[in-house]
Amino acid sequence: MTEFKLSPRFRSLSLVGVALVGSLAFGSAGASAAGGGAYYRAELAGPASAARFVARDVVWACKGTSCVAGQGNSRPLIMCSSLVKAAGPVASFVANEKALDADELARCNAAK
């Protein structure tokens, strides 16, 4: 039976390939987060009582009255309502670059 052995040059080339693929995978995730990869953005009526908290299975990060979070599994109105329950009334709420209209915002703030 024939035994195949990789040359040292080929082994180092395969390591470079693995490193490249890994850096692309992790690099794009980091760039997305660094580039404002938040799916939800909200302005609260008053400052948040905590800088970080969980509402409806997403982690919210707030600074003053501005809050951001990654994408969750619920509709935007439900996510907004869960934020109101956790942090208080919301002045504006945006999901995937689409803002809730005035009627939706009123429904969101009514959920206490």
C-alpha positions in Angstrom: 0.0 0.0 0.0 1.4 3.4 -0.9 1.8 6.0 1.8 1.4 9.7 0.8 3.4 12.3 2.7 2.9 16.0 2.4 5.9 18.1 1.6 6.8 20.8 4.3 5.9 23.5 1.7 2.4 22.1 1.1 1.8 21.8 4.9 2.7 25.4 5.5 0.5 26.4 2.5 -2.5 24.6 4.0 -1.9 26.4 7.4 -1.9 29.7 5.6 -5.2 28.8 3.9 -6.8 27.8 7.3 -5.5 31.1 8.8 -6.9 33.1 5.9 -10.3 31.5 6.1 -10.4 32.0 9.9 -9.5 35.6 9.7 -12.1 36.3 7.1 -14.8 34.6 9.1 -13.9 36.3 12.4 -12.9 39.6 10.8 -16.2 40.1 9.1 -18.1 39.5 12.3 -15.9 42.0 14.1 -16.3 44.6 11.4 -20.1 44.2 11.5 -20.2 44.8 15.2 -17.7 47.7 15.0 -19.6 49.2 12.1 -22.8 49.6 14.1 -24.2 46.2 13.6 -27.1 46.8 15.9 -30.4 45.6 14.5 -32.5 47.6 17.0 -32.0 51.2 18.0 -34.1 53.0 20.5 -34.3 56.4 22.2 -35.8 56.3 25.6 -37.9 59.1 27.1 -35.5 59.1 30.1 -32.1 57.7 30.8 -31.8 54.0 31.2 -31.3 52.8 34.8 -28.7 50.1 33.6 -26.1 50.2 31.0 -26.7 46.6 29.9 -29.8 44.4 30.4 -31.7 41.6 28.8 -35.2 42.0 27.4 -37.0 39.4 25.3 -33.8 37.4 24.9 -31.6 40.2 23.5 -28.9 42.1 25.3 -29.6 45.9 25.2 -26.7 48.3 25.7 -27.6 51.8 26.7 -25.8 55.1 27.1 -28.0 57.8 28.5 -31.2 57.6 26.5 -29.8 55.8 23.5 -30.0 52.0 23.4 -29.0 49.3 20.8 -29.4 45.6 20.6 -28.7 42.7 18.1 -31.5 41.0 16.3 -34.1 38.9 18.2 -36.7 36.5 17.1 -39.9 38.6 17.7 -41.6 41.2 15.7 -40.4 44.8 16.2 -43.5 45.9 18.1 -43.0 43.0 20.6 -39.3 43.9 21.0 -40.2 47.5 21.6 -42.8 46.5 24.2 -40.3 44.3 26.0 -37.9 47.3 26.0 -40.6 49.5 27.6 -41.2 46.9 30.3 -37.5 46.8 31.1 -36.4 50.4 30.6 -39.4 52.7 30.5 -41.2 54.7 27.8 -39.6 54.8 24.3 -39.4 58.0 22.2 -38.4 56.2 19.0 -37.7 52.6 18.0 -35.9 51.4 14.8 -35.7 47.8 13.7 -33.5 47.0 10.7 -33.4 50.6 9.6 -37.2 50.9 9.7 -38.7 53.2 12.4 -42.0 52.4 14.1 -44.7 54.9 13.1 -46.6 57.1 15.7 -49.4 54.5 16.1 -47.0 51.6 16.6 -45.0 53.7 19.1 -48.1 54.4 21.1 -49.0 50.7 21.2 -45.4 49.9 22.2 -45.5 52.4 25.1 -48.9 51.2 26.3 -47.5 47.7 27.1 -46.5 48.1 30.8 
